[in-house]
Amino acid sequence: MSFFNGWSVGGRPVLAAGEPAAAGTRPDYGDLPEWNLADLYPGMDAPELQRDLEKAEAASVAFSEEWKGKLQIAAGNGQLGQAIVEFETLEELLGRIMAFASLTYAGETANPDKAKFYGDVQQRLTDASSHLLFFALELNRLGEDELDRAYAGDKTLARYRPWVDDLRKEKPFQLDDQIEQLFHEKSLTGRAAFNRLFDETMTALRFEVDGQSLPLEPTLNLLQDHERAKREKGFRALSATFSEHLRTFVLITNTLAKDKEISDRWRGFEDIADSRHLANRVERDVVDALTTAVREAYPRISHRYYAMKAKWLGLDRMEPWDRNAPLPETPNAIIGWDEARNTVLSAYHGFSPDMASIARRFFDQSWIDAPAREGKAPGAFAHPTVPSVHPYVLLNYLGKPRDVMTLAHELGHGVHQVLAAEQGALMSQTPLTLAETASVFGEMLTFRSMLDRTTDRRERKAMLAQKAEDMINTVIRQIAFYTFERAVHAERANGELTSGQIGELWMKVQAESLGPSIHLVEGYETFWAYIPHFVHSPFYVYAYAFGDCLVNSLYAVYQNAEAGFQDKYFEMLRAGGTKHHSELLAPFGLDASDPAFWQKGLGVIEGIIDELESMDG
């Protein structure tokens, strides 16, 4: 686990994003902020950046010369803690450089100079960090007795015990040093290269709608338009362009699935998702229990909701372009940036003034990039960068209610990352399953705050419906995505998959999760192609469902709690990666290994659908 080789980026599940209208017709969102990356480095050509690149390269070599082959001796003479301190300092430096390159690229992925800069920095840091690979491998070769004696005599080492214990979970799956180095160095021409091919291909795609050539995000945004004809045009344009480029996406999928299978086989992972479970520090049976509970809830949640929505829209059944359609009751007014900011900060303040104070810094100190720009990375995320700096948030803000929820979500990540930073570069990173806790909790606070202020019955119905859809998209859809991924990776073990085979797997899983009220027409079989999580982070998606169900249960505890909940909540966030999910949830009386835990979370979604159903009476 390192900021260079595995820093986490919190983001929203990819559903349908937005983009401004055509030039000259863009709504007035107010003064949208753009981030200032100078807290990392002044620019791509900054002498400070060049100095740090050279320093990182030289220091990595020096670290290897000082400690390689000597950790057993260091453990015996009380110097192992000092070695970890030096390693953490290097990881922080590498992470700072990589964060700047990544954010620079994300802000303008279509810019060839920034793409080259990102690639060049990635290459130099991969070369530098190859000198550090020995450290974790050699540390894991120490015996338990040796480590126990070292902890007793080295206070510095004792502080890092959670990190060392966490690292040793990877011991059964690590390979010989030379093989690990080969995997590391070839990653740029293997997995990372296909990741970048996906990103740059997706950024370059154009979709023809009514004579306009649109990028991905404005076309996806049409799927949320009030006019059904526009939604269908957006769907047809998406399907046509995805079909045209399907050979590329099939090649990427086949290559990355095989690449993962090779790595998993060499490392000795039994199940195709076990490497993700290890990275998430969550047990396979916990994820299996979540998956089973959600799939069993499809009829009670998504099938029932979409049947209701079809009726609200006056349809016997919906087409795929109707799934995210706004209800007739949904206000069409644009929400300005100032209103969105105040809404989220007010909701955060109602929970904790300290939480609002941290979130306000993102606005006041230019830590947010909000405008939707040509060539900018789609979607939204919160990047923790490194503990010595601060997180940055990327949005594509379009003034819709869901954009306000996205802002609340990413600021939840940001608050979490600020609080966890005190653990340092090695222990501040939270596994993905728990990394979604603060973000989804921030959304829930904002939603409940907005709902409590709503007195109009039609507006309340629209808000509840939007929340139900967000929860379905976060829980039901993401478990469906996870099921699809498992099917693709399992079938890839038998040979390359054709576009037809992948499309068939996609349609089967979608039919199961969406239910009979949505007619899956021809063309929808290509819609797996644009989901970046499948490419960048295989099996990532179940973390969203984990986080949403967890927060539903956590919020119920908050509603019924006496004083002290906020303190326990902040302690959970401050822990970063130093505790297992069982330790973090215990103070709230929650246990993710208990199958009933997931039923509680799903019950919250059912309760919202129940209320919507009663409003039709």
XYZ file of C-alpha atoms in Angstrom:
617
model
C 0.000 0.000 0.000
C 1.548 3.273 -1.049
C 0.573 6.660 -2.313
C 2.435 6.018 -5.530
C 1.476 2.409 -6.136
C -2.032 2.401 -4.738
C -3.393 5.729 -3.538
C -7.155 5.699 -3.345
C -9.424 8.051 -5.214
C -12.984 8.327 -3.996
C -15.620 8.855 -6.632
C -19.277 8.402 -7.491
C -20.446 5.253 -9.271
C -20.610 5.914 -13.003
C -24.227 6.226 -14.085
C -25.067 9.097 -16.361
C -23.184 12.329 -16.181
C -23.832 15.795 -17.404
C -22.329 18.507 -19.500
C -23.184 22.079 -20.420
C -25.488 22.852 -23.250
C -24.182 23.969 -26.637
C -22.021 27.058 -26.815
C -23.970 30.219 -26.165
C -26.793 28.433 -24.321
C -24.985 27.315 -21.181
C -27.054 27.968 -18.059
C -25.734 30.364 -15.459
C -24.393 28.201 -12.646
C -22.653 31.114 -10.965
C -18.930 31.394 -10.389
C -17.699 27.801 -10.620
C -14.342 27.235 -8.910
C -11.290 25.738 -10.565
C -8.617 24.084 -8.493
C -5.223 25.582 -7.838
C -2.604 22.831 -7.951
C 0.173 25.176 -6.803
C 0.000 23.638 -3.328
C 1.561 20.603 -5.007
C 3.711 22.330 -7.675
C 3.454 25.655 -9.547
C 3.363 23.972 -12.968
C 4.616 21.203 -15.221
C 7.871 23.069 -15.881
C 8.389 24.222 -12.297
C 11.971 23.876 -11.042
C 10.558 22.585 -7.730
C 9.018 19.644 -9.571
C 12.208 18.856 -11.467
C 14.161 19.086 -8.219
C 11.792 16.667 -6.474
C 11.875 14.211 -9.390
C 15.654 14.112 -9.230
C 15.559 13.889 -5.458
C 13.092 10.981 -5.579
C 15.242 9.102 -8.059
C 18.447 9.593 -6.088
C 16.845 8.953 -2.701
C 15.254 5.705 -3.901
C 18.650 4.376 -4.969
C 20.227 5.541 -1.705
C 17.465 3.895 0.345
C 18.035 0.597 -1.405
C 21.778 0.798 -0.833
C 21.262 1.589 2.848
C 18.660 -1.029 3.759
C 18.412 -3.806 1.183
C 19.395 -7.119 2.736
C 19.737 -5.534 6.169
C 16.221 -5.491 7.629
C 16.801 -8.537 9.801
C 19.782 -6.778 11.339
C 17.741 -3.583 11.705
C 15.004 -5.501 13.504
C 17.569 -6.811 15.954
C 19.307 -3.509 16.728
C 16.273 -1.242 17.020
C 16.629 0.506 13.636
C 13.698 -1.002 11.757
C 11.390 1.816 12.822
C 13.837 4.348 11.396
C 13.888 2.433 8.108
C 10.087 2.647 7.916
C 10.200 6.391 8.629
C 12.626 6.870 5.722
C 10.447 4.683 3.494
C 7.356 6.702 4.387
C 9.168 9.943 3.580
C 10.010 8.589 0.135
C 6.462 7.362 -0.439
C 5.169 10.818 0.423
C 7.537 12.431 -2.087
C 6.650 9.981 -4.858
C 2.958 10.384 -4.062
C 3.124 14.162 -4.214
C 4.693 14.097 -7.675
C 2.279 11.474 -8.991
C -0.734 13.296 -7.566
C 0.259 16.478 -9.403
C 0.747 14.607 -12.679
C -2.558 12.749 -12.284
C -4.586 15.860 -11.467
C -2.962 17.849 -14.254
C -3.902 15.107 -16.691
C -7.440 14.708 -15.285
C -8.134 18.400 -15.811
C -7.399 18.120 -19.536
C -6.984 14.520 -20.694
C -7.249 15.470 -24.380
C -4.239 17.801 -24.174
C -1.273 15.937 -25.782
C 1.308 17.869 -23.762
C -0.387 16.960 -20.491
C -0.830 13.351 -21.589
C 2.887 13.153 -22.399
C 3.764 14.811 -19.089
C 1.614 12.284 -17.220
C 3.194 9.361 -19.069
C 6.743 10.633 -18.593
C 6.270 11.214 -14.867
C 4.678 7.803 -14.495
C 7.699 6.242 -16.205
C 10.243 8.039 -14.040
C 8.435 7.196 -10.821
C 7.986 3.572 -11.809
C 11.743 3.368 -12.403
C 12.484 5.096 -9.094
C 10.062 3.009 -7.060
C 11.475 -0.222 -8.458
C 14.365 0.367 -6.033
C 11.865 0.283 -3.153
C 10.125 -2.974 -3.989
C 12.508 -4.972 -1.830
C 11.345 -3.246 1.349
C 7.891 -4.780 1.766
C 9.088 -8.147 0.454
C 12.022 -8.322 2.840
C 9.949 -7.035 5.745
C 7.489 -9.868 5.178
C 10.288 -12.425 5.353
C 10.950 -11.548 9.001
C 9.639 -14.081 11.496
C 6.864 -13.273 13.954
C 9.208 -13.767 16.907
C 11.743 -11.362 15.387
C 9.064 -8.732 14.910
C 7.644 -9.174 18.404
C 11.090 -8.610 19.921
C 11.629 -5.609 17.649
C 8.303 -4.019 18.694
C 9.259 -4.363 22.346
C 12.513 -2.459 21.903
C 11.620 0.097 19.228
C 8.882 2.665 19.974
C 9.054 4.063 16.458
C 8.423 0.626 14.975
C 5.561 0.032 17.424
C 3.759 3.082 16.021
C 3.780 1.448 12.586
C 2.515 -1.917 13.792
C -0.917 -1.525 12.094
C 0.840 -0.923 8.771
C 3.214 -3.859 9.234
C 0.363 -6.159 10.302
C -1.628 -5.028 7.275
C 1.331 -5.561 4.979
C 1.807 -9.088 6.245
C -1.656 -10.035 4.997
C -0.069 -9.912 1.534
C 2.774 -12.251 2.511
C 1.155 -15.462 1.195
C 0.732 -13.876 -2.243
C 4.074 -12.195 -2.796
C 6.583 -13.592 -5.277
C 10.356 -13.673 -5.545
C 11.967 -10.255 -5.667
C 12.983 -10.428 -9.325
C 9.511 -11.508 -10.441
C 7.934 -8.702 -8.406
C 10.293 -6.238 -10.071
C 9.422 -7.599 -13.516
C 5.687 -7.246 -12.796
C 6.261 -3.714 -11.537
C 8.384 -2.491 -14.442
C 6.209 -4.091 -17.132
C 3.041 -2.601 -15.675
C 3.506 0.540 -17.776
C 3.522 -1.434 -21.011
C 0.765 -3.757 -19.831
C -2.110 -2.843 -17.549
C -1.309 0.878 -17.282
C -0.993 1.190 -21.054
C -4.445 -0.309 -21.620
C -5.879 1.908 -18.871
C -4.547 4.929 -20.696
C -5.786 3.628 -24.066
C -9.273 3.353 -22.579
C -9.151 6.869 -21.094
C -7.904 8.558 -24.245
C -10.248 6.598 -26.506
C -13.241 7.482 -24.345
C -12.249 11.153 -24.252
C -11.940 11.236 -28.053
C -15.313 9.599 -28.780
C -17.979 11.756 -30.397
C -21.718 11.071 -30.599
C -23.952 12.463 -33.333
C -27.204 13.977 -32.065
C -29.338 16.245 -34.261
C -26.344 17.292 -36.345
C -24.160 17.985 -33.303
C -21.016 16.037 -32.510
C -20.979 15.668 -28.733
C -18.480 14.177 -26.243
C -19.545 11.367 -23.932
C -20.838 13.389 -20.981
C -23.360 15.634 -22.754
C -24.677 12.595 -24.587
C -25.119 10.657 -21.341
C -26.807 13.726 -19.927
C -29.547 13.405 -22.535
C -30.675 10.222 -20.785
C -31.910 12.467 -17.955
C -33.757 14.942 -20.184
C -37.432 15.712 -19.547
C -38.225 15.058 -23.240
C -38.463 11.383 -24.121
C -37.463 11.947 -27.735
C -34.199 13.539 -26.634
C -33.495 10.653 -24.279
C -33.954 8.148 -27.104
C -31.695 10.152 -29.424
C -29.003 10.156 -26.756
C -29.355 6.392 -26.313
C -29.180 5.725 -30.050
C -26.101 7.933 -30.415
C -24.351 6.194 -27.532
C -25.137 2.754 -28.895
C -23.982 3.655 -32.408
C -20.615 5.042 -31.316
C -19.963 2.294 -28.758
C -20.706 -0.271 -31.490
C -18.335 1.448 -33.886
C -15.470 1.237 -31.369
C -16.410 -2.068 -29.780
C -13.344 -3.888 -31.141
C -11.111 -1.588 -29.090
C -13.101 -2.063 -25.880
C -13.281 -5.833 -26.389
C -9.498 -5.943 -26.866
C -8.954 -3.893 -23.695
C -11.316 -6.118 -21.717
C -9.804 -9.376 -22.950
C -6.252 -8.161 -22.373
C -6.821 -6.846 -18.865
C -8.834 -9.885 -17.790
C -6.031 -12.158 -18.988
C -3.403 -9.931 -17.388
C -5.240 -10.223 -14.069
C -5.611 -13.984 -14.425
C -1.859 -14.359 -14.981
C -1.042 -12.221 -11.958
C -3.617 -14.002 -9.755
C -2.377 -17.437 -10.834
C 1.241 -16.616 -10.094
C 0.322 -15.166 -6.721
C -1.926 -18.058 -5.751
C -5.309 -16.336 -5.412
C -8.132 -18.864 -5.485
C -11.096 -16.737 -6.524
C -11.104 -14.167 -9.337
C -12.017 -11.373 -6.889
C -9.769 -12.405 -3.995
C -7.051 -9.885 -4.869
C -9.629 -7.096 -4.608
C -10.932 -8.462 -1.317
C -7.367 -8.481 0.008
C -6.803 -4.896 -1.139
C -10.077 -3.938 0.538
C -9.172 -5.872 3.691
C -12.548 -7.547 3.621
C -13.306 -11.259 3.771
C -14.729 -13.083 0.768
C -17.677 -14.442 2.766
C -18.650 -10.890 3.800
C -18.775 -9.803 0.145
C -20.608 -13.000 -0.790
C -23.200 -12.298 1.922
C -23.648 -8.748 0.602
C -23.990 -9.963 -2.979
C -26.510 -12.653 -2.055
C -28.595 -10.262 0.036
C -28.723 -7.646 -2.729
C -29.537 -10.107 -5.513
C -32.335 -11.597 -3.422
C -33.672 -8.046 -2.944
C -33.913 -7.266 -6.682
C -37.677 -8.040 -6.846
C -38.426 -6.083 -3.660
C -36.417 -3.024 -4.667
C -35.490 -2.396 -8.300
C -38.239 -4.484 -9.932
C -40.901 -2.888 -7.732
C -39.561 0.637 -8.126
C -39.269 0.503 -11.912
C -42.823 -0.875 -12.173
C -43.991 2.162 -10.201
C -41.912 4.532 -12.298
C -43.301 3.138 -15.557
C -46.790 3.908 -14.257
C -45.751 7.443 -13.220
C -44.417 8.039 -16.729
C -47.606 6.666 -18.292
C -45.847 3.669 -19.858
C -46.640 -0.044 -19.877
C -42.909 -0.596 -19.516
C -39.873 1.585 -19.899
C -37.101 1.536 -22.463
C -33.473 1.855 -21.304
C -33.538 5.586 -22.043
C -36.414 6.010 -19.568
C -34.658 4.466 -16.560
C -33.015 7.717 -15.392
C -35.752 10.003 -16.716
C -36.909 12.704 -14.304
C -40.429 12.385 -12.941
C -43.003 14.912 -14.119
C -42.866 16.348 -10.570
C -39.108 16.961 -10.794
C -38.256 20.688 -10.832
C -36.380 21.707 -13.972
C -34.748 24.780 -12.446
C -30.969 25.071 -12.406
C -29.356 25.024 -8.945
C -26.625 27.651 -8.828
C -23.227 26.919 -7.343
C -23.739 29.172 -4.311
C -26.993 27.407 -3.455
C -25.349 24.003 -3.814
C -22.453 25.094 -1.623
C -24.723 26.473 1.076
C -27.007 23.427 0.979
C -24.157 20.991 1.588
C -22.367 23.087 4.188
C -25.621 23.663 6.066
C -26.332 19.926 6.158
C -22.792 19.188 7.324
C -23.040 21.906 9.995
C -26.285 20.398 11.283
C -24.363 17.199 11.986
C -21.138 18.797 13.192
C -19.746 22.340 12.933
C -16.271 20.787 12.711
C -17.306 18.762 9.682
C -18.644 21.874 7.962
C -15.468 23.774 8.831
C -13.289 21.193 7.090
C -15.577 21.084 4.044
C -15.603 24.892 3.782
C -11.850 24.896 3.228
C -12.381 23.122 -0.095
C -14.366 26.125 -1.324
C -12.287 28.845 0.275
C -8.868 27.498 -0.715
C -9.510 26.387 -4.324
C -9.450 22.644 -3.731
C -12.383 22.037 -6.136
C -12.524 21.994 -9.925
C -16.209 22.240 -10.813
C -16.764 23.339 -14.450
C -17.514 20.764 -17.155
C -14.864 21.443 -19.796
C -14.071 19.901 -23.157
C -11.486 17.173 -22.613
C -11.797 17.109 -18.827
C -12.052 13.741 -17.075
C -15.702 12.671 -16.762
C -17.584 12.064 -13.532
C -16.311 13.132 -10.144
C -13.698 12.114 -7.599
C -11.803 13.188 -4.503
C -8.038 12.642 -4.680
C -6.287 12.487 -1.286
C -2.872 13.469 -2.745
C -0.528 13.149 0.290
C -0.935 13.959 3.997
C 1.423 16.956 3.875
C -0.818 18.728 1.338
C -4.604 18.197 1.113
C -7.205 16.475 -1.095
C -8.581 17.863 -4.335
C -12.123 17.357 -5.666
C -13.090 17.114 -9.345
C -16.698 17.627 -10.432
C -18.569 18.258 -13.668
C -21.203 20.559 -12.195
C -24.411 21.099 -14.185
C -26.820 22.504 -11.625
C -29.001 19.427 -11.183
C -30.156 17.981 -7.844
C -27.901 14.982 -8.406
C -24.948 17.356 -8.849
C -25.636 18.701 -5.361
C -25.594 15.107 -4.069
C -22.340 14.510 -5.950
C -20.817 17.570 -4.283
C -21.926 16.247 -0.883
C -20.485 12.834 -1.757
C -17.056 14.077 -2.830
C -16.786 16.465 0.106
C -17.499 13.482 2.366
C -14.467 11.807 0.835
C -12.516 15.019 1.258
C -13.365 15.394 4.953
C -12.430 11.742 5.496
C -9.104 12.201 3.712
C -8.270 15.338 5.713
C -8.985 13.590 9.019
C -7.136 10.388 8.105
C -4.066 12.331 6.947
C -2.803 12.532 10.525
C -1.958 8.813 10.259
C 0.777 9.602 7.732
C 1.430 8.385 4.208
C 1.547 4.699 5.072
C -1.506 4.439 7.314
C -3.947 7.104 6.137
C -5.382 5.166 3.215
C -8.727 3.520 3.891
C -9.777 0.327 2.066
C -12.359 1.023 -0.628
C -15.201 -0.618 1.283
C -14.850 1.877 4.125
C -13.596 4.715 1.930
C -17.181 5.108 0.689
C -18.600 5.485 4.211
C -18.006 9.192 4.733
C -19.019 10.087 1.179
C -22.343 8.256 1.300
C -22.954 9.545 4.836
C -22.394 13.100 3.559
C -24.959 12.462 0.829
C -27.442 11.134 3.351
C -27.015 14.166 5.608
C -27.608 16.482 2.652
C -30.596 14.550 1.368
C -32.278 14.426 4.788
C -31.619 18.129 5.319
C -33.203 19.013 1.970
C -36.122 16.638 2.527
C -36.873 18.070 5.968
C -37.183 21.547 4.446
C -39.591 20.372 1.751
C -43.286 20.976 2.408
C -44.679 20.532 -1.128
C -45.983 16.965 -1.589
C -45.034 16.737 -5.285
C -41.543 18.035 -4.617
C -41.155 15.565 -1.757
C -42.168 12.718 -4.066
C -39.613 13.817 -6.661
C -36.875 13.978 -4.019
C -37.733 10.561 -2.586
C -37.806 9.082 -6.076
C -34.417 10.578 -6.894
C -32.985 9.188 -3.661
C -34.482 5.769 -4.372
C -32.891 5.821 -7.818
C -29.538 6.902 -6.433
C -29.665 4.050 -3.924
C -30.690 1.562 -6.610
C -27.849 2.797 -8.783
C -25.407 2.585 -5.871
C -26.480 -0.797 -4.489
C -28.482 -2.813 -7.020
C -26.659 -1.620 -10.147
C -23.191 -1.934 -8.634
C -23.802 -5.505 -7.465
C -25.128 -6.235 -10.960
C -21.890 -4.753 -12.325
C -19.910 -6.959 -9.927
C -21.884 -10.016 -11.091
C -21.177 -9.082 -14.720
C -17.470 -8.656 -14.032
C -17.293 -12.033 -12.360
C -18.979 -13.627 -15.365
C -16.614 -11.922 -17.833
C -13.474 -12.909 -15.923
C -14.727 -16.477 -15.454
C -15.496 -16.871 -19.161
C -12.178 -15.290 -20.166
C -10.415 -18.242 -18.527
C -11.815 -20.359 -21.393
C -10.430 -18.108 -24.128
C -10.979 -14.681 -25.674
C -14.491 -13.299 -25.549
C -16.231 -11.820 -28.567
C -18.287 -8.658 -28.387
C -21.369 -10.842 -28.748
C -20.437 -12.975 -25.744
C -19.733 -9.944 -23.545
C -22.956 -8.303 -24.686
C -24.926 -11.456 -23.895
C -23.483 -11.592 -20.364
C -24.314 -7.895 -19.906
C -27.924 -8.287 -21.046
C -28.495 -11.335 -18.864
C -27.279 -9.558 -15.726
C -29.147 -6.360 -16.564
C -32.408 -8.229 -17.122
C -32.014 -9.942 -13.751
C -31.330 -6.718 -11.857
C -33.663 -4.274 -13.622
C -36.688 -6.542 -13.896
C -39.553 -6.913 -16.373
C -40.604 -3.269 -16.359
C -37.612 -2.250 -18.479
C -37.452 -3.470 -22.079
C -33.813 -4.065 -22.977
C -33.776 -3.162 -26.658
C -31.087 -3.904 -29.214
C -28.166 -1.541 -28.746
C -28.099 -1.752 -24.956
C -25.742 -4.733 -25.150
C -22.855 -2.275 -25.763
C -23.326 -0.168 -22.642
C -20.793 -2.104 -20.583
C -18.066 -0.509 -22.676
C -17.936 2.925 -21.027
C -17.749 1.872 -17.351
C -14.210 2.881 -16.280
C -14.204 0.855 -13.054
C -14.093 -2.371 -15.073
C -10.837 -1.155 -16.615
C -9.111 0.744 -13.822
C -10.153 -1.234 -10.739
C -11.597 -4.707 -11.375
C -14.313 -5.598 -8.851
C -14.145 -2.105 -7.301
C -17.876 -1.663 -7.769
C -19.105 -3.734 -4.826
C -17.487 -1.152 -2.540
C -20.311 1.258 -3.414
C -22.971 -1.219 -2.331
C -20.955 -2.036 0.792
C -20.697 1.662 1.652
C -24.336 2.479 0.962
C -25.733 -0.405 3.024
C -23.246 0.359 5.790
C -24.256 4.021 5.882
C -27.953 3.152 5.917
C -27.331 1.143 9.088
C -24.976 3.776 10.490
C -27.477 6.580 9.874
C -30.153 4.612 11.731
C -27.775 4.416 14.707
C -27.211 8.187 14.438
C -30.950 8.931 14.403
C -31.458 6.906 17.586
C -28.197 7.821 19.309
C -27.747 10.021 22.293
C -24.789 12.419 22.575
C -21.440 11.103 21.465
C -22.186 9.708 18.012
C -20.259 12.487 16.263
C -17.154 11.829 18.343
C -17.228 8.121 17.513
C -17.826 8.948 13.838
C -14.817 11.263 13.677
C -12.655 8.664 15.416
C -13.651 6.172 12.744
C -12.603 8.567 9.979
C -9.348 9.510 11.707
C -8.348 5.842 11.907
C -7.582 5.748 8.181
C -6.196 2.314 7.389
C -5.094 1.419 10.918
C -8.134 -0.706 11.819
C -10.172 -3.535 10.315
C -13.813 -2.861 9.424
C -14.905 -4.990 12.411
C -12.968 -2.714 14.803
C -14.299 0.467 13.198
C -17.945 -0.604 13.289
C -17.935 -2.167 16.762
C -18.431 1.155 18.655
C -21.693 1.596 16.726
C -22.906 -1.927 17.478
C -22.605 -2.937 13.805
C -21.081 -6.107 12.356
C -20.667 -6.521 8.588
C -20.086 -10.270 8.995
C -23.663 -10.689 10.246
C -26.011 -11.386 7.277
C -28.730 -9.397 9.058
C -26.523 -6.312 8.752
C -27.111 -6.130 5.002
C -30.843 -6.633 5.401
C -30.970 -3.526 7.618
C -29.297 -1.448 4.934
C -31.551 -2.774 2.195
C -34.545 -2.181 4.436
C -33.877 1.570 4.322
C -34.227 1.542 0.519
C -37.400 -0.519 0.780
C -38.763 1.982 3.282
C -38.330 4.848 0.816
C -40.079 2.830 -1.895
C -42.869 2.034 0.589
C -43.382 5.762 1.214
C -43.455 6.453 -2.523
C -46.007 3.695 -2.990
C -48.190 5.151 -0.239
C -48.107 8.567 -1.935
C -49.858 7.027 -4.932
C -52.787 6.046 -2.751
